[in-house]
mmCIF file of C-alpha atoms in Angstrom:
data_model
loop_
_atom_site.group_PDB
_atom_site.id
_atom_site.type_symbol
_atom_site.label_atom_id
_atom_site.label_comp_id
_atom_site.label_asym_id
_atom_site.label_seq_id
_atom_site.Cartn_x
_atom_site.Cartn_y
_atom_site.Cartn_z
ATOM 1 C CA UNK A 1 71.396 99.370 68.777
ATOM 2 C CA UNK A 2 69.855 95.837 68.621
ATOM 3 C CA UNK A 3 67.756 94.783 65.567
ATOM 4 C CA UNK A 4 64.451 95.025 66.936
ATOM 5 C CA UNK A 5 63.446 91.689 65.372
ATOM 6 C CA UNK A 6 66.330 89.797 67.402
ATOM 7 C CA UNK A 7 64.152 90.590 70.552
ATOM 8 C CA UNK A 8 62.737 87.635 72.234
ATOM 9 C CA UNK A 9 58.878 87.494 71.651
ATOM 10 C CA UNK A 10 56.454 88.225 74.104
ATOM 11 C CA UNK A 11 56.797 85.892 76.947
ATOM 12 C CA UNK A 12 60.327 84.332 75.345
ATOM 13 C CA UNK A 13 63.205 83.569 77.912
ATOM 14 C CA UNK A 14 61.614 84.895 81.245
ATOM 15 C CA UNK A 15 62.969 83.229 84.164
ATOM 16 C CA UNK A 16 59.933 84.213 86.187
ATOM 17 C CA UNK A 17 56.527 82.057 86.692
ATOM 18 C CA UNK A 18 54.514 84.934 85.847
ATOM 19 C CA UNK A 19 53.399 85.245 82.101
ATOM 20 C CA UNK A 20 52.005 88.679 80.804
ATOM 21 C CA UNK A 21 48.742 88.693 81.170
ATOM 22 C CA UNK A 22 46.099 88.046 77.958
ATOM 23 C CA UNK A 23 44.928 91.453 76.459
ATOM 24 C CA UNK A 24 42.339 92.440 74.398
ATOM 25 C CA UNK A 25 44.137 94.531 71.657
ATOM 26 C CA UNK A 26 44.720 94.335 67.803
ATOM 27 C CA UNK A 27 47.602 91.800 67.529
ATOM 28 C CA UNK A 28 51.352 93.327 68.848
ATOM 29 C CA UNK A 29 52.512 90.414 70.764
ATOM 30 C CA UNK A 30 51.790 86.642 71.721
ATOM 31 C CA UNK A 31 49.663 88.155 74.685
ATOM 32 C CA UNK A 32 47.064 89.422 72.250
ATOM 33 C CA UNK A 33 43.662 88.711 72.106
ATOM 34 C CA UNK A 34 40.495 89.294 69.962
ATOM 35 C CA UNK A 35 37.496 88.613 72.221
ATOM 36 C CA UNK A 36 35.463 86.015 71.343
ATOM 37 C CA UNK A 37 31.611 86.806 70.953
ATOM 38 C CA UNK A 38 29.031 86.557 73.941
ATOM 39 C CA UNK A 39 27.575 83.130 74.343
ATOM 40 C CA UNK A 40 24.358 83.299 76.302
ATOM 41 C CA UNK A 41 24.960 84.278 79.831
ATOM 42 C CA UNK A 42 28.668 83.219 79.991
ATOM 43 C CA UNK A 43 31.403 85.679 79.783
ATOM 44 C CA UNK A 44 33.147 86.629 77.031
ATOM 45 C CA UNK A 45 36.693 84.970 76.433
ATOM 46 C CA UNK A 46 39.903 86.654 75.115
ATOM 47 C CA UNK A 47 41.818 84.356 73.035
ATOM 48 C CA UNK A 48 45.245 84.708 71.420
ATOM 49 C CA UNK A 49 45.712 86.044 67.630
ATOM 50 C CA UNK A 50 48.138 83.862 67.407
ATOM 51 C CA UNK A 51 48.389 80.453 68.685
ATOM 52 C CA UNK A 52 50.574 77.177 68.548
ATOM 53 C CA UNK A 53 49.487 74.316 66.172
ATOM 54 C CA UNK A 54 49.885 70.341 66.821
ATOM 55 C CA UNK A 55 48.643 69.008 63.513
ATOM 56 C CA UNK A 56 51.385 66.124 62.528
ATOM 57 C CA UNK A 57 53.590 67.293 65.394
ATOM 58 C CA UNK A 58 56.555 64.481 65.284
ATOM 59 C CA UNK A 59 57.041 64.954 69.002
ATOM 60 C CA UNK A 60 53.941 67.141 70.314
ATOM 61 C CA UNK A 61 54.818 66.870 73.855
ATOM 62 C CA UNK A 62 58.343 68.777 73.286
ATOM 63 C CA UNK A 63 57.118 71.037 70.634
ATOM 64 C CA UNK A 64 54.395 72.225 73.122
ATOM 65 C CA UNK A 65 56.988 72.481 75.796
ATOM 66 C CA UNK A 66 58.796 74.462 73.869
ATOM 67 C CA UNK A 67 56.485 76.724 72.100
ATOM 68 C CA UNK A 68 55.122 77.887 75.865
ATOM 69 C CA UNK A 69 58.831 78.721 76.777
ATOM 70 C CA UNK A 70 58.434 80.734 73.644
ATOM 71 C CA UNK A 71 55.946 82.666 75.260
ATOM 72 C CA UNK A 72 53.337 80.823 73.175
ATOM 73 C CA UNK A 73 49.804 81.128 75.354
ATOM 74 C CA UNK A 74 47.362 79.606 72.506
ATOM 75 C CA UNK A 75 47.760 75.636 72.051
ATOM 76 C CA UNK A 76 46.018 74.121 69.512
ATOM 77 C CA UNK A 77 45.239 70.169 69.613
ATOM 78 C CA UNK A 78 42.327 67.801 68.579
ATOM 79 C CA UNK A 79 40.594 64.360 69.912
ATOM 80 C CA UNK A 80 42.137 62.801 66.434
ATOM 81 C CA UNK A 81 45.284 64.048 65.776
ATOM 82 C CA UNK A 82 48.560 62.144 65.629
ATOM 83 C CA UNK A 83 46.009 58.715 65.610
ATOM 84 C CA UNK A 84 44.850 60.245 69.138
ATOM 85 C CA UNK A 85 48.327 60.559 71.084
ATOM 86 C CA UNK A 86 49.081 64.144 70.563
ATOM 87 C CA UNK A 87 46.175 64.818 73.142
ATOM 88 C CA UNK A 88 47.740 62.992 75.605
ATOM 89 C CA UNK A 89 51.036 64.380 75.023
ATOM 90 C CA UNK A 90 49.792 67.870 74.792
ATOM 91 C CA UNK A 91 48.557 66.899 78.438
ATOM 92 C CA UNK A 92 51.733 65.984 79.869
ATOM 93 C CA UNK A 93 53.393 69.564 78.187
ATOM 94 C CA UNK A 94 50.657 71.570 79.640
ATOM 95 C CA UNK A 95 50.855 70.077 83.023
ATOM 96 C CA UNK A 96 54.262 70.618 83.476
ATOM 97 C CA UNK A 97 54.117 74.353 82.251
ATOM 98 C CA UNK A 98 51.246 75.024 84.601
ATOM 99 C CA UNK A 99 53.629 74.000 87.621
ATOM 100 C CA UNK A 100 54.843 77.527 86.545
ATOM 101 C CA UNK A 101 52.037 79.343 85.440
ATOM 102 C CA UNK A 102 48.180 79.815 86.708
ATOM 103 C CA UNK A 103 45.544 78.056 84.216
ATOM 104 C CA UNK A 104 44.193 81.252 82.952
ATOM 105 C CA UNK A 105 47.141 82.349 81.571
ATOM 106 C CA UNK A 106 46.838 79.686 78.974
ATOM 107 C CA UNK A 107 44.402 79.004 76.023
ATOM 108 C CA UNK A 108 43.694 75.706 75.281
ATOM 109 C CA UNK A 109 41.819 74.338 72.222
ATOM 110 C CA UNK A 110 40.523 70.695 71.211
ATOM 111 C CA UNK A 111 38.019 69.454 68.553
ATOM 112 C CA UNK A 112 35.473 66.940 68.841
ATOM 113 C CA UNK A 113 35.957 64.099 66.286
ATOM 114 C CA UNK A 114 32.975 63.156 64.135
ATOM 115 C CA UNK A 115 32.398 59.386 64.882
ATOM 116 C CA UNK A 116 31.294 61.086 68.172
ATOM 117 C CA UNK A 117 28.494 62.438 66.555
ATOM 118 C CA UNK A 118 25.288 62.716 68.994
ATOM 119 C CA UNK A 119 24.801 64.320 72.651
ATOM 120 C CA UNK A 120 25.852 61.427 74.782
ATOM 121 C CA UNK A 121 28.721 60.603 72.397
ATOM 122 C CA UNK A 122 29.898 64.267 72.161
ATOM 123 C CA UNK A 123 30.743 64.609 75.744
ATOM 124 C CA UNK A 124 31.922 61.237 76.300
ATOM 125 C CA UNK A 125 34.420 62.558 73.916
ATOM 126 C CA UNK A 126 34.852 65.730 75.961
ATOM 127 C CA UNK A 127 35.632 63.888 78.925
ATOM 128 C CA UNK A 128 38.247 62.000 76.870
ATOM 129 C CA UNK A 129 39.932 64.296 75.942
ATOM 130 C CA UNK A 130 39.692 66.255 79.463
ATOM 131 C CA UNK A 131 41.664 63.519 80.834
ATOM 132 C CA UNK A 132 44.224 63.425 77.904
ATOM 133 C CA UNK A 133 45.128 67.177 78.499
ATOM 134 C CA UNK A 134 45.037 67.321 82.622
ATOM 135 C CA UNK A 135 42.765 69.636 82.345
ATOM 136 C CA UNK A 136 39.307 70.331 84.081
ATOM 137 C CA UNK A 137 37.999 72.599 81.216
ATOM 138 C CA UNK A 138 39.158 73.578 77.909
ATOM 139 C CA UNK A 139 38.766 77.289 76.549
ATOM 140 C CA UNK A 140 37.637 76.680 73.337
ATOM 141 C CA UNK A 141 35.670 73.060 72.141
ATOM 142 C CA UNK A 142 34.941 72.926 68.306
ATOM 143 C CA UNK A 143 33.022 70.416 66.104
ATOM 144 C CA UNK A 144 36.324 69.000 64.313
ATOM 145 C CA UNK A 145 33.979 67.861 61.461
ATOM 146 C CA UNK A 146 30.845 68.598 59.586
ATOM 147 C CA UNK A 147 30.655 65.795 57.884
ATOM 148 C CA UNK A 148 29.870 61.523 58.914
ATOM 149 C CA UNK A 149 32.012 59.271 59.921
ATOM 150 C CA UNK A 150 33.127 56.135 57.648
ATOM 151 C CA UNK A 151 31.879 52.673 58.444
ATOM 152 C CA UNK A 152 35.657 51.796 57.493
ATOM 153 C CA UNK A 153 38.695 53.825 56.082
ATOM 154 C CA UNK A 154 38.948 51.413 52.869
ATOM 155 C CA UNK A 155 36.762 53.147 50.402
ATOM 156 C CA UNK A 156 36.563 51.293 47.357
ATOM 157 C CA UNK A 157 36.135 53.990 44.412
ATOM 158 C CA UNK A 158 34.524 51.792 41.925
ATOM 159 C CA UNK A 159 31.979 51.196 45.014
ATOM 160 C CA UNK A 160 31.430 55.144 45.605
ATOM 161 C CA UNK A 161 31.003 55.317 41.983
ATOM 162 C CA UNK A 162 28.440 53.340 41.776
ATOM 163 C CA UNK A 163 26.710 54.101 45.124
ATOM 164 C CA UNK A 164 27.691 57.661 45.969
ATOM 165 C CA UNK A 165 29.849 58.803 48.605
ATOM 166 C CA UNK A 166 27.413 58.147 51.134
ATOM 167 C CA UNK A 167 27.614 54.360 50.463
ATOM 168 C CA UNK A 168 30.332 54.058 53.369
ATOM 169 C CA UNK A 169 28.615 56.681 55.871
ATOM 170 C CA UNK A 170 28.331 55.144 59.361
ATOM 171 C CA UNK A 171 24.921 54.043 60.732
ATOM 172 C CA UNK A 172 22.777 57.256 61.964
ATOM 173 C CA UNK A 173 24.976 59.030 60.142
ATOM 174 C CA UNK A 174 22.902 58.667 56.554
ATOM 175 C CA UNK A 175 22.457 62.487 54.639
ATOM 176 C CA UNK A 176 19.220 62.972 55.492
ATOM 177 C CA UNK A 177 20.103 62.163 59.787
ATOM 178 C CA UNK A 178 23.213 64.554 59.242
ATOM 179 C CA UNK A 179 21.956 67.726 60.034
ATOM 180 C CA UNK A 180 19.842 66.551 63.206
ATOM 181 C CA UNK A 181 23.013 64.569 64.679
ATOM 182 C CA UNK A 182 25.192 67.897 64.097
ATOM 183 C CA UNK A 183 22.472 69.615 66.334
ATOM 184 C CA UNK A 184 22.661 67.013 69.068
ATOM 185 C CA UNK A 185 25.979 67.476 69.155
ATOM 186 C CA UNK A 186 25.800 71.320 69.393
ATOM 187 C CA UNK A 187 23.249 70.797 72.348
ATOM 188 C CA UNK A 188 25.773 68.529 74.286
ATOM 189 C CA UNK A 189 28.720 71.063 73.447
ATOM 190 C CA UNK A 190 26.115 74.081 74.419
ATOM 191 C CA UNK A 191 25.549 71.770 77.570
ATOM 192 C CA UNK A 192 29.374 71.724 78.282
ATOM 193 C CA UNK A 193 29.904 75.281 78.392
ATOM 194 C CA UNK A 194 27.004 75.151 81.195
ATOM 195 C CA UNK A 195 28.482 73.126 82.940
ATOM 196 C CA UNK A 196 32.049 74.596 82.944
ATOM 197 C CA UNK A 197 33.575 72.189 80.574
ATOM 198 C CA UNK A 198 33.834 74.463 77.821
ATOM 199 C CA UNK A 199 34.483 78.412 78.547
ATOM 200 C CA UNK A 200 33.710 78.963 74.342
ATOM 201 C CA UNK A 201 32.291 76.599 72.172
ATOM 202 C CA UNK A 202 32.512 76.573 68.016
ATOM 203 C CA UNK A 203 33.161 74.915 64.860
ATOM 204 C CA UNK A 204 35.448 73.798 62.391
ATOM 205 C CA UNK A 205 35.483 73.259 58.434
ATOM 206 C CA UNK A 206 31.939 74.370 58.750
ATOM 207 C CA UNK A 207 30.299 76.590 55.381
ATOM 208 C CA UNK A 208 27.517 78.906 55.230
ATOM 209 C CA UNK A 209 25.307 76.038 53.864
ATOM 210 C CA UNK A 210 25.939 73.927 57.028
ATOM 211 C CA UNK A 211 25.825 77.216 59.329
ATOM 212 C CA UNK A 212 22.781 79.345 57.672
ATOM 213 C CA UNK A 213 21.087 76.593 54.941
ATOM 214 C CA UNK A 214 19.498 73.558 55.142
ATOM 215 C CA UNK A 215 20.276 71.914 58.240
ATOM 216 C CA UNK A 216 21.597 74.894 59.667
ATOM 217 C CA UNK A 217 22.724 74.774 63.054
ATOM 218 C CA UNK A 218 21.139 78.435 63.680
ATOM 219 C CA UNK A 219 17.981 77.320 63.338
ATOM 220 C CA UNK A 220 17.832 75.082 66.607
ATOM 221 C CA UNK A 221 20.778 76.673 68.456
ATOM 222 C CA UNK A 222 20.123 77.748 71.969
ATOM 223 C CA UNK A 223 23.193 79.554 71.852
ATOM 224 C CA UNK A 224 24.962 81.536 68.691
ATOM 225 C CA UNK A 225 26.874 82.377 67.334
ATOM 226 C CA UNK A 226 29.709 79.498 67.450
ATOM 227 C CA UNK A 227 32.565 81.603 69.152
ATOM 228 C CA UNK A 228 35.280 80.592 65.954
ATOM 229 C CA UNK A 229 34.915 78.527 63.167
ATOM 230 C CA UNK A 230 38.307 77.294 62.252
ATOM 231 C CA UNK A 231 38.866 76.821 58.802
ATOM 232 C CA UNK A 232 41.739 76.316 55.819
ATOM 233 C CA UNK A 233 42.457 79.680 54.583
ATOM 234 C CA UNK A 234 45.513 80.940 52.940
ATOM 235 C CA UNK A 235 45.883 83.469 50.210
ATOM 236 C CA UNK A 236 45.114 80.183 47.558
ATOM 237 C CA UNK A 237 42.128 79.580 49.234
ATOM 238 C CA UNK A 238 40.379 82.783 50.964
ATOM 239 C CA UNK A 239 36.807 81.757 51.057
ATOM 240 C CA UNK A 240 35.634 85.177 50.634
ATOM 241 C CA UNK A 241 31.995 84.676 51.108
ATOM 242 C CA UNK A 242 32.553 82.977 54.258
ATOM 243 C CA UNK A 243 34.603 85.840 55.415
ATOM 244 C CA UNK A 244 31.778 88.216 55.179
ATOM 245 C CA UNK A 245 29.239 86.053 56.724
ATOM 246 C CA UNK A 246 30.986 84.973 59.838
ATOM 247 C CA UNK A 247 32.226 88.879 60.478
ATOM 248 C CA UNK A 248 28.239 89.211 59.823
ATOM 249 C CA UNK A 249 27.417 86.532 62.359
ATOM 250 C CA UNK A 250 30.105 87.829 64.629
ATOM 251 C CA UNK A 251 32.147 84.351 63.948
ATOM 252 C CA UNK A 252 36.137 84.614 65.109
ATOM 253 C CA UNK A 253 37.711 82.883 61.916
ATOM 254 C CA UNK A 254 40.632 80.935 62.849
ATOM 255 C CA UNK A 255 43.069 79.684 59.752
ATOM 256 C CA UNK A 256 44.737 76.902 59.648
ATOM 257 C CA UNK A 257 47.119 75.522 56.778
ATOM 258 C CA UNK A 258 48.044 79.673 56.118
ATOM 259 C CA UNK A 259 51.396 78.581 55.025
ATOM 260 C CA UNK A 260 49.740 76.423 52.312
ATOM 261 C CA UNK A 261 47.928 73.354 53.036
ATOM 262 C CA UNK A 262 50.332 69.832 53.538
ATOM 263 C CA UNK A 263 47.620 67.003 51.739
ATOM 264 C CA UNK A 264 48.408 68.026 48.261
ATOM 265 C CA UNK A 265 50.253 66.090 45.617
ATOM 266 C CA UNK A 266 53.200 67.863 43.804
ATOM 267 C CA UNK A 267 50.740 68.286 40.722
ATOM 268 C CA UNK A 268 48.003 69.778 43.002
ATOM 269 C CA UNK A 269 51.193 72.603 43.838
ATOM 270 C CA UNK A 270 52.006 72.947 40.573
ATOM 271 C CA UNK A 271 48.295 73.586 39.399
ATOM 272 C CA UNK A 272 48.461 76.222 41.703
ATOM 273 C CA UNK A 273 51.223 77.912 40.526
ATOM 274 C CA UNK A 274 54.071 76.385 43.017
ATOM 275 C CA UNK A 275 54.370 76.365 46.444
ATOM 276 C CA UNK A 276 52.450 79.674 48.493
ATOM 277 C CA UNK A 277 55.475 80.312 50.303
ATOM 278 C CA UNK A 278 57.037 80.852 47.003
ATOM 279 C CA UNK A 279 54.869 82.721 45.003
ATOM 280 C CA UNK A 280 56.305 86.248 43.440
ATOM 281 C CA UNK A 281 53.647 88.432 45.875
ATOM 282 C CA UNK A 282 54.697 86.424 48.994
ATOM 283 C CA UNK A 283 58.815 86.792 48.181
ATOM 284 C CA UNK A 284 58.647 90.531 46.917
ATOM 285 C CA UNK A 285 56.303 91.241 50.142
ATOM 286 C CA UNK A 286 59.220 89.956 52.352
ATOM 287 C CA UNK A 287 61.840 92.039 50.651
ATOM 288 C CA UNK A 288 60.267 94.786 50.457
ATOM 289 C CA UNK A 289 60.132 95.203 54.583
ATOM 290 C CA UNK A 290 63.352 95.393 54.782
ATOM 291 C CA UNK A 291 64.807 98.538 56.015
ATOM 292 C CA UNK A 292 67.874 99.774 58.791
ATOM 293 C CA UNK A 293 65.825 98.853 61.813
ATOM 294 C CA UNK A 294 63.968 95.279 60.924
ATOM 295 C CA UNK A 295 65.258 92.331 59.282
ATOM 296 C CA UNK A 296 63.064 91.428 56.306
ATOM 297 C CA UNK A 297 60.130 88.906 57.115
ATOM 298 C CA UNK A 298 60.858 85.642 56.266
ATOM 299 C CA UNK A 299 57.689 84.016 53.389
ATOM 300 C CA UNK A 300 56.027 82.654 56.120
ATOM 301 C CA UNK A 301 56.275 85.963 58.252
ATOM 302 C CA UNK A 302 54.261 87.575 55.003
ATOM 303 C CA UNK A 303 51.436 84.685 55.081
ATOM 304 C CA UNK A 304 50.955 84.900 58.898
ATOM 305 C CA UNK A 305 51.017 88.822 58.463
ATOM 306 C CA UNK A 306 48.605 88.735 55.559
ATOM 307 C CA UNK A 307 46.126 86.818 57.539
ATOM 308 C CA UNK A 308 46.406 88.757 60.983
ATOM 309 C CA UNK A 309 45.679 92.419 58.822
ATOM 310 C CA UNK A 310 42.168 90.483 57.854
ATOM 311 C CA UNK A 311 41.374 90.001 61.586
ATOM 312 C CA UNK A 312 41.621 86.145 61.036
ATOM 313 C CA UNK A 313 43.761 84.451 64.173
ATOM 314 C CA UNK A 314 46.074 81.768 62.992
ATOM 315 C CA UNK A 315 48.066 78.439 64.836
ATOM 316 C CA UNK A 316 51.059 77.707 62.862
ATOM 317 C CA UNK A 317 52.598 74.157 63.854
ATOM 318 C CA UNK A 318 56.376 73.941 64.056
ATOM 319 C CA UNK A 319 58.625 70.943 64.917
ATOM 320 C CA UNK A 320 61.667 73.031 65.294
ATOM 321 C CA UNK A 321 61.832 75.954 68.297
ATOM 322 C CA UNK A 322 63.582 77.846 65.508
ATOM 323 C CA UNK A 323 60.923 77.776 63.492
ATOM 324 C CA UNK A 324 57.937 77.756 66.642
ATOM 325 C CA UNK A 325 60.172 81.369 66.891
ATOM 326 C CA UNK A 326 60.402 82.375 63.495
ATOM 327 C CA UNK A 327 56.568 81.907 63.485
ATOM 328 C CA UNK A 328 56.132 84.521 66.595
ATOM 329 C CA UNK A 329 58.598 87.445 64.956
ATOM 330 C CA UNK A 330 55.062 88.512 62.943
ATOM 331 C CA UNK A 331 54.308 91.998 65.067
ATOM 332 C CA UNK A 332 57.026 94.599 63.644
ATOM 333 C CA UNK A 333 56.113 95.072 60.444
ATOM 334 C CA UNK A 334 53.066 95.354 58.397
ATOM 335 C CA UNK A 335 52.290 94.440 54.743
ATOM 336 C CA UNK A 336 50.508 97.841 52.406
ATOM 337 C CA UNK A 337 47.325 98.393 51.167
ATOM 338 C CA UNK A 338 49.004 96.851 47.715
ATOM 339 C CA UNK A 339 50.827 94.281 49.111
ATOM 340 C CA UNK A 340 47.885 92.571 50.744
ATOM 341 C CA UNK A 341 45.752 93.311 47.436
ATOM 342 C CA UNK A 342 48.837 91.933 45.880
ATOM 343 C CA UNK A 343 48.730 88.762 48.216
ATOM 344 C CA UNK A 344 44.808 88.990 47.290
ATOM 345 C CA UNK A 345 45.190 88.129 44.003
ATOM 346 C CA UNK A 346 46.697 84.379 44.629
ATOM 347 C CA UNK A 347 43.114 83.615 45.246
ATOM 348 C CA UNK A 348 42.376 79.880 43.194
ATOM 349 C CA UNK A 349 38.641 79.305 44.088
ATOM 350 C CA UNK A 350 38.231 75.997 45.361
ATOM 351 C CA UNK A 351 41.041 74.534 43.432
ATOM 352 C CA UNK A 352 43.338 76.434 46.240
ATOM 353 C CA UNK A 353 41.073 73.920 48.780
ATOM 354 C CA UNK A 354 44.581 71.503 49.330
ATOM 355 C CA UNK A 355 43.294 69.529 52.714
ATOM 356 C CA UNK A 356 41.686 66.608 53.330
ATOM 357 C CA UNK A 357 42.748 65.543 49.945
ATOM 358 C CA UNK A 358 41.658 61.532 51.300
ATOM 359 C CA UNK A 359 38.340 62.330 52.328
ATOM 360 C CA UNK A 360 35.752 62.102 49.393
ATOM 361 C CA UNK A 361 33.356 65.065 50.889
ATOM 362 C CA UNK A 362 36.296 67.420 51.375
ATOM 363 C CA UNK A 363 34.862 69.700 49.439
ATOM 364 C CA UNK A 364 32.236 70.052 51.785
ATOM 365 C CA UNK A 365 29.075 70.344 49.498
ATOM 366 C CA UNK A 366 26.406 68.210 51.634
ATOM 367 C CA UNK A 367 23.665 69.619 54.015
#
């Protein structure tokens, strides 16, 4: 009998245009869905647990392709990424597969980008990236960014150290204008789910002190909660306390970087302990579910697992269709009670925090 792990995965080498339908259920297959919370009158959207990334995709246009032969129904992309051309070859993927397929069967993402700041600006950039993807709506629009954008990309450090970080903030977007210019742009992305331009509408890199604190979003929100916030979390860097309050809020946490984030030096790694996908928990997870009937996860099968059994959806990028399937084969096993406590214990505080290593507020602690 075959090895149950050499099936394809859900939606994988079907000849026929029809694609299995999105399901609300716990996460068994790439049809999967946790629904997203209720956003004033709209309806409420299912979205894949697991979905395709296109962060530093080398060729985003194939990779997408690909990944939606997989039987991939989540795509991932943002206004910014690849130096704004993986949008537009996103687009081209997605219109071709939906010569095959009917528009609901798909789940499309894209992020605002933060020099858009503002209402008008915000769905100018909408629009933008409307056009880049073929689309007419996306499911799911998040604010990329909590934080300003730079009045240029050459930051002298002597000059921050003198100044503060804030020294190269854009005009209008000073600290003390932040918070109001993050609520414009929450009342033009509220504004775009009215109008059908947005079916869901949430953030990304956001904290409790930019969601709940000073400044906080909820406080002139016409709509809430944000349907995900989409953050970097990985067994390195859990975020615990944001855990609890979005499941409080009723937040859909989406994790990127779960395989480890890609911005840190070798030292940063090392600090850490080595690489995630090599840590002792991670490798003796993977051989440990082995048995007659499954082939033992691969690392990254553990770290996709480990994040799925916390209710937290995830969009893995992959280059490589091996890999784009290696990243699906995550449904037919599951990790124990001490395994994932196991996993648990990787936890490095905000030294784990490995993205945005260039961005002198990664670390997120402004209003």
């Amino acid at each position: 009998m075959a090895d149950r792990d050499e099936r394809p995965p859900d939606g994988a080498a079907r000849p026929s245009s029809r694609a299995p339908a999105l399901r609300v259920e716990p996460p068994s297959s790439l049809s999967s869905c946790v629904l997203l919370p209720q956003q004033g009158v709209h309806a409420r959207v299912p979205m894949p647990w697991l979905g395709f990334g296109t962060y530093k995709l080398a060729h985003a246009r194939e990779a997408v392709g690909s990944a939606l032969q997989l039987g991939y129904r989540a795509v991932d992309s943002a206004f910014i990424y690849g130096g704004e051309k993986t949008e537009p070859q996103t687009g081209a993927a997605l219109e071709a597969a939906l010569e095959a397929m009917a528009r609901e069967e798909l789940f499309v993402t894209t992020k605002h980008w933060r020099k858009f700041h503002g209402y008008e600006p915000s769905l100018a950039c909408l629009r933008t990236s409307l056009r880049r993807l073929r689309l007419e709506y996306v499911d799911l629009w998040l604010m990329h960014w909590p934080g300003p954008a730079w009045k240029t990309m050459s930051r002298r450090k002597d000059e921050m150290a003198a100044n503060g970080v804030w020294h190269y903030a854009a005009a209008g977007h000073e600290r003390e204008s932040l918070p109001a210019l993050r609520a414009e742009t929450w009342r033009a992305m509220e504004d775009a789910l009215a109008q059908g331009l947005a079916r869901s509408i949430g953030v990304s890199n956001f904290n409790i002190q930019h969601l709940q604190e000073s400044g906080t979003l909820k406080k002139t929100a016409r709509i809430w909660p944000p349907a995900v916030n989409q953050v970097e979390l990985n067994p390195y860097y859990q975020q615990r306390e944001l855990q609890e309050y979005c499941a409080a809020e009723g937040i859909v946490l989406q994790a990127y970087a779960s395989l480890g984030g890609q911005d840190a030096s070798r030292a940063t790694v090392q600090s850490l302990g080595g690489p995630l996908l090599e840590a002792p928990p991670v490798l003796d997870a993977a051989s440990a579910n082995s048995s007659l009937n499954f082939r033992a996860p691969s690392p990254l099968q553990v770290l996709l697992r480990w994040a799925l059994q916390k209710r937290i959806t995830v969009i893995p990028k992959a280059n490589d269709p091996s890999r784009a399937l290696e990243n699906t084969r995550v449904f037919h096993f599951e990790l124990s009670e001490r395994q994932m406590n196991e996993l648990d214990s990787l936890e490095r505080g905000s030294a784990g925090r490995t993205c945005w290593r260039n961005d002198p507020m990664r670390m997120l602690d402004f209003d």
